[in-house]
mmCIF file of C-alpha atoms in Angstrom:
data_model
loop_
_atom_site.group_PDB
_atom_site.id
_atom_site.type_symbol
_atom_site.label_atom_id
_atom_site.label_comp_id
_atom_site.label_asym_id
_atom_site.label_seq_id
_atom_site.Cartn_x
_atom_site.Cartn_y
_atom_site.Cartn_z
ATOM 1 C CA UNK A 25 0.000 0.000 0.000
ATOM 2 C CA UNK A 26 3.043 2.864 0.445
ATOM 3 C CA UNK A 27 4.644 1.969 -2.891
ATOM 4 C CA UNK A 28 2.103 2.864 -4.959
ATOM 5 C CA UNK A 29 2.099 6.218 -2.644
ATOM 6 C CA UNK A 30 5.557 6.574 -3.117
ATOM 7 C CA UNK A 31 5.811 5.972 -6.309
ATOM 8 C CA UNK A 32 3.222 8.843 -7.045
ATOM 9 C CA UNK A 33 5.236 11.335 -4.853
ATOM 10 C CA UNK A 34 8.567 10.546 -6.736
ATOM 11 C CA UNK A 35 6.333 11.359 -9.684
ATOM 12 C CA UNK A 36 5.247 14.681 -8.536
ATOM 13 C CA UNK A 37 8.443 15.566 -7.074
ATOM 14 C CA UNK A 38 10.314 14.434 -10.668
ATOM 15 C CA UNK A 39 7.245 16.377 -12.691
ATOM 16 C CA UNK A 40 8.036 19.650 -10.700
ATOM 17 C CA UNK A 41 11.708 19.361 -10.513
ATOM 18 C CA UNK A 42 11.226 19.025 -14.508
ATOM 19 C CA UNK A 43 8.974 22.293 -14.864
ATOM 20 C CA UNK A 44 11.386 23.953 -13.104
ATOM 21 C CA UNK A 45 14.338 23.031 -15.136
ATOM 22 C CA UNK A 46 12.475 23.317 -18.783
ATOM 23 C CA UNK A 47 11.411 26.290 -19.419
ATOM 24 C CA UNK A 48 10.207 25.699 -22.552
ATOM 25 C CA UNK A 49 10.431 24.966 -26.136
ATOM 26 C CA UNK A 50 12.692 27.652 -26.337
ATOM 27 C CA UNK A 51 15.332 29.688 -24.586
ATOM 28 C CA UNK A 52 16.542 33.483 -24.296
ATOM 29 C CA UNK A 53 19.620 34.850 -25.496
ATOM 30 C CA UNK A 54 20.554 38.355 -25.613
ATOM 31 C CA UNK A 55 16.629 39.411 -24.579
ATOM 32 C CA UNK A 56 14.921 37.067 -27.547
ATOM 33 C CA UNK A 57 13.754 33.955 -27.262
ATOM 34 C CA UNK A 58 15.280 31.316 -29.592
ATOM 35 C CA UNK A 59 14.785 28.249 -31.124
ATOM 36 C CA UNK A 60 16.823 24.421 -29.919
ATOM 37 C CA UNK A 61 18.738 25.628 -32.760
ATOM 38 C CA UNK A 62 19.908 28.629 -31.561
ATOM 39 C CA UNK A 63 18.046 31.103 -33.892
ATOM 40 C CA UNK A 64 15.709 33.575 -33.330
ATOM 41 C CA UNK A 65 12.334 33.498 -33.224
ATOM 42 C CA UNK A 66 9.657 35.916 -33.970
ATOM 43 C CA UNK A 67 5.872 36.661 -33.523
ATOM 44 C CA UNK A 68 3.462 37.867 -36.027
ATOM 45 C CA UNK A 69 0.845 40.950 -35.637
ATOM 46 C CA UNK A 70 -1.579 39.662 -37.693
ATOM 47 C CA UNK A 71 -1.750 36.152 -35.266
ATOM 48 C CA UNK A 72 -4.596 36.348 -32.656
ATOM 49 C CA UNK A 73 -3.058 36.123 -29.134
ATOM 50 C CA UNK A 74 -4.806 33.079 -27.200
ATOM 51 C CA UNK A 75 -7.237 32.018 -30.729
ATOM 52 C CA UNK A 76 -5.482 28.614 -30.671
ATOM 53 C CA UNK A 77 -4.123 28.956 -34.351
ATOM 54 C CA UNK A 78 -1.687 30.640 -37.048
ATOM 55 C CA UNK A 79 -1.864 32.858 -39.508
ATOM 56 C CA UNK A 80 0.834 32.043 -40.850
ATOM 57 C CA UNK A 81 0.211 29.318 -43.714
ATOM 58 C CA UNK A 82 1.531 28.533 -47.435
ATOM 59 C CA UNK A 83 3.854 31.134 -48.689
ATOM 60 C CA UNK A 84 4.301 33.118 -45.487
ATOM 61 C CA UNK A 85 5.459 29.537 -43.288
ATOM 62 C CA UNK A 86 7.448 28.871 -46.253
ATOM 63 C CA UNK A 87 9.273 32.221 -45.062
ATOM 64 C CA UNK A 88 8.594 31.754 -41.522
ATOM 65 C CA UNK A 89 8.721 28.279 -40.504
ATOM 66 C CA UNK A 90 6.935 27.492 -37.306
ATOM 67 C CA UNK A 91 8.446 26.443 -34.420
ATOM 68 C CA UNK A 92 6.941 23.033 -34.646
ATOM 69 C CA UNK A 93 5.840 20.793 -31.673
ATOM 70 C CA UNK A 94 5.556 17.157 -31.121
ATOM 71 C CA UNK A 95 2.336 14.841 -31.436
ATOM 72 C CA UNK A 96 3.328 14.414 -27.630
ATOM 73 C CA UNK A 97 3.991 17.808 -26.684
ATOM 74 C CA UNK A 98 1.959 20.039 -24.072
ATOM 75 C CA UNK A 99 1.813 23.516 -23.059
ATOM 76 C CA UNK A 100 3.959 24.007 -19.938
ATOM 77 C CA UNK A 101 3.933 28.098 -18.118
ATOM 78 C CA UNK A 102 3.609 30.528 -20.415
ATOM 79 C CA UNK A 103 4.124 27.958 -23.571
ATOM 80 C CA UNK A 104 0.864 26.761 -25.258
ATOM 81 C CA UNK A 105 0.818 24.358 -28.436
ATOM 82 C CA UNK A 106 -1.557 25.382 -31.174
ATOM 83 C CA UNK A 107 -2.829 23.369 -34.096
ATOM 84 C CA UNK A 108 -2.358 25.003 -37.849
ATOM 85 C CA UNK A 109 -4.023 24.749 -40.536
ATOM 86 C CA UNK A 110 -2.354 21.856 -42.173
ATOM 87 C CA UNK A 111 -3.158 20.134 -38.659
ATOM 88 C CA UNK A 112 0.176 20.048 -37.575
ATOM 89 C CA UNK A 113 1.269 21.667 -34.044
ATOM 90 C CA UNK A 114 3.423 24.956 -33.163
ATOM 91 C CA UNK A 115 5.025 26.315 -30.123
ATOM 92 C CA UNK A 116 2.998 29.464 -29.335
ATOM 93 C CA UNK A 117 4.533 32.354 -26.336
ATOM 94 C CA UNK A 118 1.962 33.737 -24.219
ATOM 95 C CA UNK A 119 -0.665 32.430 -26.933
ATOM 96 C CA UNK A 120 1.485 33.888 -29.639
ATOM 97 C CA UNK A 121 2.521 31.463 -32.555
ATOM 98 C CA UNK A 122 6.380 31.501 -32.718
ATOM 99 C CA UNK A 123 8.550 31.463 -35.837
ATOM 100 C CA UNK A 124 11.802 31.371 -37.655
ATOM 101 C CA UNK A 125 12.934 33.771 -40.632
ATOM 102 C CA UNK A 126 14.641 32.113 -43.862
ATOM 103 C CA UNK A 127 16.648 35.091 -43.738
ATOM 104 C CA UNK A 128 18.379 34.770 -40.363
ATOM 105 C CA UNK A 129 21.926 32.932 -41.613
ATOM 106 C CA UNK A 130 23.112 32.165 -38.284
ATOM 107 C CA UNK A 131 22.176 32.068 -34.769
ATOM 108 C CA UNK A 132 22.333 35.609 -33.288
ATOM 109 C CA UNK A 133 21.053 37.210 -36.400
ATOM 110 C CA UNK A 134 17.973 39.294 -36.159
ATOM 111 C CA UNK A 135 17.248 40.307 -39.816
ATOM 112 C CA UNK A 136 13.301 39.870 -39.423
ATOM 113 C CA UNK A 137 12.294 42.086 -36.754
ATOM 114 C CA UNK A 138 10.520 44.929 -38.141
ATOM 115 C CA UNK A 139 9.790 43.134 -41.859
ATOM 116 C CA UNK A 140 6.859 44.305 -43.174
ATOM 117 C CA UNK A 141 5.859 46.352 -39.883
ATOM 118 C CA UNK A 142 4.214 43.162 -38.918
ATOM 119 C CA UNK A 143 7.145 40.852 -37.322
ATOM 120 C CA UNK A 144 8.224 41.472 -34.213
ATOM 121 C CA UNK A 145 11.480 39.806 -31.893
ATOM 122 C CA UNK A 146 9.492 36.900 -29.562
ATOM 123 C CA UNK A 147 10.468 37.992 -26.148
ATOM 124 C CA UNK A 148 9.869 36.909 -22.506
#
């Protein structure tokens, strides 16, 4: 009767220990928020904070890739998953979709915040 007791308080003490420790899909560097990869990541104006989806499809992913999630990945915090329309899944910030820009060469670069007054640097 106390293993199975045990056994869930190791898991709740291993759960929290891990949502301390991951912060996310993403970390900052420098005051932005970046990808596993080390590059930047961006939000879009024209995305609907908290609707559950992107705008950004077709062309304009094709430009600014989505920070894609897992079939087995949750929202954890601030970090929410939402479903595009393709019905794969994407990272979103604070119910903000998150993205990459073809453009950036290397990690560090910032080359899409401003573009078209409509992309903005993802920050914390």
């Amino acid at each position: 009767m106390r293993l199975p007791l045990l056994a869930s308080l190791a898991s709740a003490v291993l759960l929290s220990a891990c949502a301390s420790i991951y912060g996310g899909p993403a970390r900052v560097s420098d005051g932005v928020f970046v990808g596993p990869n080390g590059m930047t990541l961006y939000t879009f104006d024209r995305d609907t904070m908290a609707s559950g989806k992107s705008s950004c499809n077709g062309q304009c992913a094709a430009n600014w890739p989505p920070l894609m999630a897992g079939p087995g990945d949750s929202g954890m915090g601030d970090w929410s998953v939402v479903v595009r329309d393709d019905g794969s899944r994407q990272w979103a910030y604070r119910g903000k979709p998150v993205y990459y820009w073809v453009r950036d060469a290397k990690p560090g670069d910032r080359t899409g915040d401003g573009v078209n007054n409509v992309w903005r640097l993802a920050r914390p």
